[in-house]
Amino acid sequence: QGVAVSGFAEMGFFGATDVDTQFHTDIDVTFTMSGETDNGLTFGASIDLDESDGDPSPAFDGDTQGGETIFLSGNFGTITMGDTDGALDWAVTEVLFNSGSIVDNEEHIGYNGNAGHDGSLGNSDGQVLRYDYSFGDFGVAVSAEQIPGVGADAGDDTAFGIGFRYGLDLGGSSINLGLGYQGSDIADVLALSANGSFGGGFTAGLSYMNFDVDGGGAGDYDHVGIGVGYTTGAISLHANYGVYDYDGGGDDEGFGLTAGYDLGGGAVIQFGYGYNDPDGADSFDTYSLGVAMSF
Amino acid sequence: QGVAVSGFAEMGFFGATDVDTQFHTDIDVTFTMSGETDNGLTFGASIDLDESDGDPSPAFDGDTQGGETIFLSGNFGTITMGDTDGALDWAVTEVLFNSGSIVDNEEHIGYNGNAGHDGSLGNSDGQVLRYDYSFGDFGVAVSAEQIPGVGADAGDDTAFGIGFRYGLDLGGSSINLGLGYQGSDIADVLALSANGSFGGGFTAGLSYMNFDVDGGGAGDYDHVGIGVGYTTGAISLHANYGVYDYDGGGDDEGFGLTAGYDLGGGAVIQFGYGYNDPDGADSFDTYSLGVAMSF
Amino acid sequence: QGVAVSGFAEMGFFGATDVDTQFHTDIDVTFTMSGETDNGLTFGASIDLDESDGDPSPAFDGDTQGGETIFLSGNFGTITMGDTDGALDWAVTEVLFNSGSIVDNEEHIGYNGNAGHDGSLGNSDGQVLRYDYSFGDFGVAVSAEQIPGVGADAGDDTAFGIGFRYGLDLGGSSINLGLGYQGSDIADVLALSANGSFGGGFTAGLSYMNFDVDGGGAGDYDHVGIGVGYTTGAISLHANYGVYDYDGGGDDEGFGLTAGYDLGGGAVIQFGYGYNDPDGADSFDTYSLGVAMSF
């Protein structure tokens, strides 16, 4: 009960095709709050120091989201509000594994974080309300996000979502499946994922998303992502590939590689590489090398 | 001695007449610093995370106030600087009781927080210096706030204040009286309050303010506020009424209701309602329901 | 290991020639992170609450510096990135001693903090990479800072630095010497310092800098600073003098005085005075009096 303070920092170098290698320094402080009611409900909230940025920061404005999350949890399930995943993103797992890199090279132009509607459509600010409940190997979530109308006489809209998770423990290996849907007057999004951890330090995952803008067409897309990871001792490796296949023709694709060496105590040396092949433009590389520190 | 970190979060819903019900999420982190000199003087300071907002935040600029307070206290009394009450606000008690609501519906258009001059007149930024001293049931404070001139050749001004508190313990019940005055070249403010807690969980309060702008007239007003509270077990209730009666005619009035249910451990369910009747405009309602959490 | 939270606050008064005496309130919170790898390397990072200012703050942008520092240290020496001294500033010691003052009056118009290139030339944002190593009484550092070109076709530039420190322990007294150089396509800076602490609470220091803008002339300068300090019991005193002697003629000079009284427990009463004599303009005084608190 109370407020726990944790920290994160990175230093290193990054660069890209036609971009000089530069210094990289980043830092953050996280405040994690937790409590329990007399009847055993748990509640909590979280915000980062960098989310107090802005003038003013949307974190401290009640009707917007600025990185804060707040939850209340009990036998009935968990209610979460704020900068939290909608039901689709909650259900569907990304294809990233292991250490990552200091400038997220693995999140190339063909990568999809599966956020779906969250905070990305219309006037949406990403302030999500989600209810989720788990029983045995199964989990379910529903979510809503209010989207104010863009024009003066535009009506308000709401993005509803529903998601399902299923986890299968095979003894030594495990398989996780996810299925999610979000819909609003703006777009419908359907996604699914499958990923597993296997013996010998191997992990692998696959995700698929269909994004269908109402009345749209050319901007609609199917996305496929696939990723693998391998860990041995202090070393962790990762590769992923992803492609956005647009209904109007053309695609954005890319792949990413990361390698990490765990120094222990919260410090990890991280290397990242990204290959980006945007539709109708020259491909380019990005890379980084540095140390990530957790406190 | 040192820095204590505490937190606060809210989630829920709010709305108003002709305004759709919306999600509400808010959060804050407070840093409370305390120390003691070799001779037993105590000193301290406080700032919130949301006060690091701004570009730049006035909190970190020496000649402005941005939410920080700093004090030094001993047998001689207490000196406080920064975002602290002037002597009037220090002496006079608001008519709010019990839990409040997540969007402060109880602070309707007819509500007066009794800030008087503090941070509201001319170029004032609310950076206050206050000295207060208590002996027995009696307390006294004096305060000053510097108000830079608005025009190029305008002289600087200072708002001085003086306030008195008296507390009467009747055994089971208690009565508190407050009287405060603030004056500057801009305006003179006089206010008084009486409030008490009685047996059976009842509290009640009354406040009065006369606000007299120098050379003004139509904007001058008398304000009256009255509030009551009742607490039984985990439940707390509150109602207040307030009215600004303008010398130029017309008034802004309203009332507010709150109900709270204490879940224990720092979590309280809060409902709020406000009725607002502005002068010469349509009245409107505001309401909210949510959970407030202290960590 | 983890995140330590410390605080700082000031309250008091300050003023200057032709400027009214004003209230002063300032506050800050510092987050100091530390960790250790399995092999005994130490690492850490630091950021202040006031550095989360800005919209957005450069602290949370990877390719800029906004007050954060990050380091990794071992037998090989220490690597530091972010808002840290370049090798020149690392090596050369300022002529300030003892308590300081709440608005830094001792840093008058003739004062030089010996930052050299750091964050001050061209598009430089002060994001520095420094390596330093100590052996016995001797220390050495090298540093680099990337300076993006100002114009569209301007090439990027880098400011390199090297610095040396030498400490001599004479038993009861100690002498420290520093020598630093920084160079880029924009300017070359050479500086040295000598300072010592002697018996009876006396300290004294001297610094010299030659600042040579490439292709410049009139703006080039030599700077000399000299300072003394004296401490007895709770009382500390300080005086310093400094002058910028411009190659184009004229100089900016000034002196500063501070007096401190340590109340214990982290609270210090501080008085400061600065005399400023800018080239070709009227001289002016600055002063302040207040309490500085460390938590």
Coordinates of C-alpha atoms in Angstrom, one line a residue, chain C residues 148-254:
Chain C
P148 CA 24.1 19.9 -35.5
G149 CA 24.8 22.4 -38.3
V150 CA 22.7 25.6 -38.1
G151 CA 22.0 26.2 -41.8
A152 CA 20.4 23.8 -44.3
D153 CA 23.7 22.8 -45.9
A154 CA 25.8 23.2 -42.8
G155 CA 27.7 20.1 -41.8
D156 CA 27.5 18.7 -38.4
D157 CA 30.2 19.5 -35.9
T158 CA 31.6 17.8 -32.8
A159 CA 33.2 19.5 -29.8
F160 CA 35.9 17.3 -28.4
G161 CA 37.4 17.9 -25.0
I162 CA 40.2 16.7 -22.8
G163 CA 40.9 17.5 -19.2
F164 CA 43.3 16.7 -16.4
R165 CA 43.0 16.9 -12.6
Y166 CA 45.7 16.6 -10.0
G167 CA 45.1 16.6 -6.3
L168 CA 47.9 17.1 -3.7
D169 CA 47.3 16.2 -0.1
L170 CA 49.6 18.2 2.1
G171 CA 48.3 16.9 5.5
G172 CA 45.7 19.4 6.8
S173 CA 45.8 21.3 3.5
S174 CA 45.1 20.2 0.0
I175 CA 45.8 21.6 -3.5
N176 CA 43.8 20.8 -6.6
L177 CA 44.9 21.6 -10.1
G178 CA 42.8 21.4 -13.3
L179 CA 43.5 21.9 -17.0
G180 CA 41.0 21.5 -19.8
Y181 CA 40.7 22.1 -23.5
Q182 CA 37.7 21.9 -25.8
G183 CA 37.7 22.5 -29.6
S184 CA 35.3 22.4 -32.5
D185 CA 34.9 24.2 -35.8
I186 CA 33.2 27.0 -33.9
A187 CA 35.7 27.7 -31.1
D188 CA 38.7 26.6 -29.1
V189 CA 38.6 26.9 -25.3
L190 CA 41.5 26.5 -22.9
A191 CA 41.1 26.8 -19.2
L192 CA 43.0 26.0 -15.9
S193 CA 42.3 26.3 -12.3
A194 CA 44.0 26.0 -8.9
N195 CA 42.3 25.8 -5.6
G196 CA 43.1 24.7 -2.1
S197 CA 41.7 24.2 1.4
F198 CA 44.0 25.3 4.2
G199 CA 43.9 25.0 7.9
G200 CA 41.6 27.2 9.9
G201 CA 38.6 26.9 7.6
F202 CA 40.1 28.8 4.7
T203 CA 39.7 27.9 1.0
A204 CA 40.8 29.8 -2.1
G205 CA 40.8 29.3 -5.8
L206 CA 41.8 30.8 -9.1
S207 CA 40.6 30.1 -12.7
Y208 CA 41.6 31.2 -16.1
M209 CA 40.0 30.7 -19.5
N210 CA 40.9 31.7 -23.0
F211 CA 37.9 31.6 -25.4
D212 CA 38.8 31.8 -29.1
V213 CA 36.1 31.8 -31.7
D214 CA 37.2 30.6 -35.1
G215 CA 37.6 33.5 -37.5
G216 CA 36.2 35.7 -34.7
G217 CA 38.1 38.3 -32.9
A218 CA 36.1 41.0 -31.1
G219 CA 34.1 38.3 -29.1
D220 CA 37.2 36.4 -28.0
Y221 CA 38.1 36.9 -24.4
D222 CA 40.3 36.0 -21.5
H223 CA 38.6 35.4 -18.2
V224 CA 40.1 35.4 -14.8
G225 CA 38.2 34.5 -11.6
I226 CA 39.4 34.4 -8.0
G227 CA 37.5 33.4 -4.9
V228 CA 38.0 32.8 -1.2
G229 CA 36.0 31.1 1.5
Y230 CA 36.0 31.0 5.3
T231 CA 34.1 28.7 7.6
T232 CA 33.9 28.8 11.4
G233 CA 31.2 26.8 13.3
A234 CA 27.8 27.4 11.7
I235 CA 29.0 30.4 9.8
S236 CA 30.4 30.4 6.3
L237 CA 31.6 33.4 4.2
H238 CA 32.6 33.8 0.6
A239 CA 33.8 36.4 -1.9
N240 CA 34.8 36.1 -5.5
Y241 CA 35.9 38.5 -8.3
G242 CA 35.8 37.8 -12.0
V243 CA 36.4 39.7 -15.3
Y244 CA 35.9 39.0 -19.0
D245 CA 38.5 40.9 -20.9
Y246 CA 37.4 41.1 -24.6
D247 CA 39.9 41.2 -27.4
G248 CA 37.7 43.8 -29.1
G249 CA 38.2 46.0 -26.1
G250 CA 36.1 46.5 -22.9
D251 CA 35.3 44.1 -20.2
D252 CA 32.5 42.8 -18.0
E253 CA 33.4 42.5 -14.4
G254 CA 31.9 42.0 -11.0

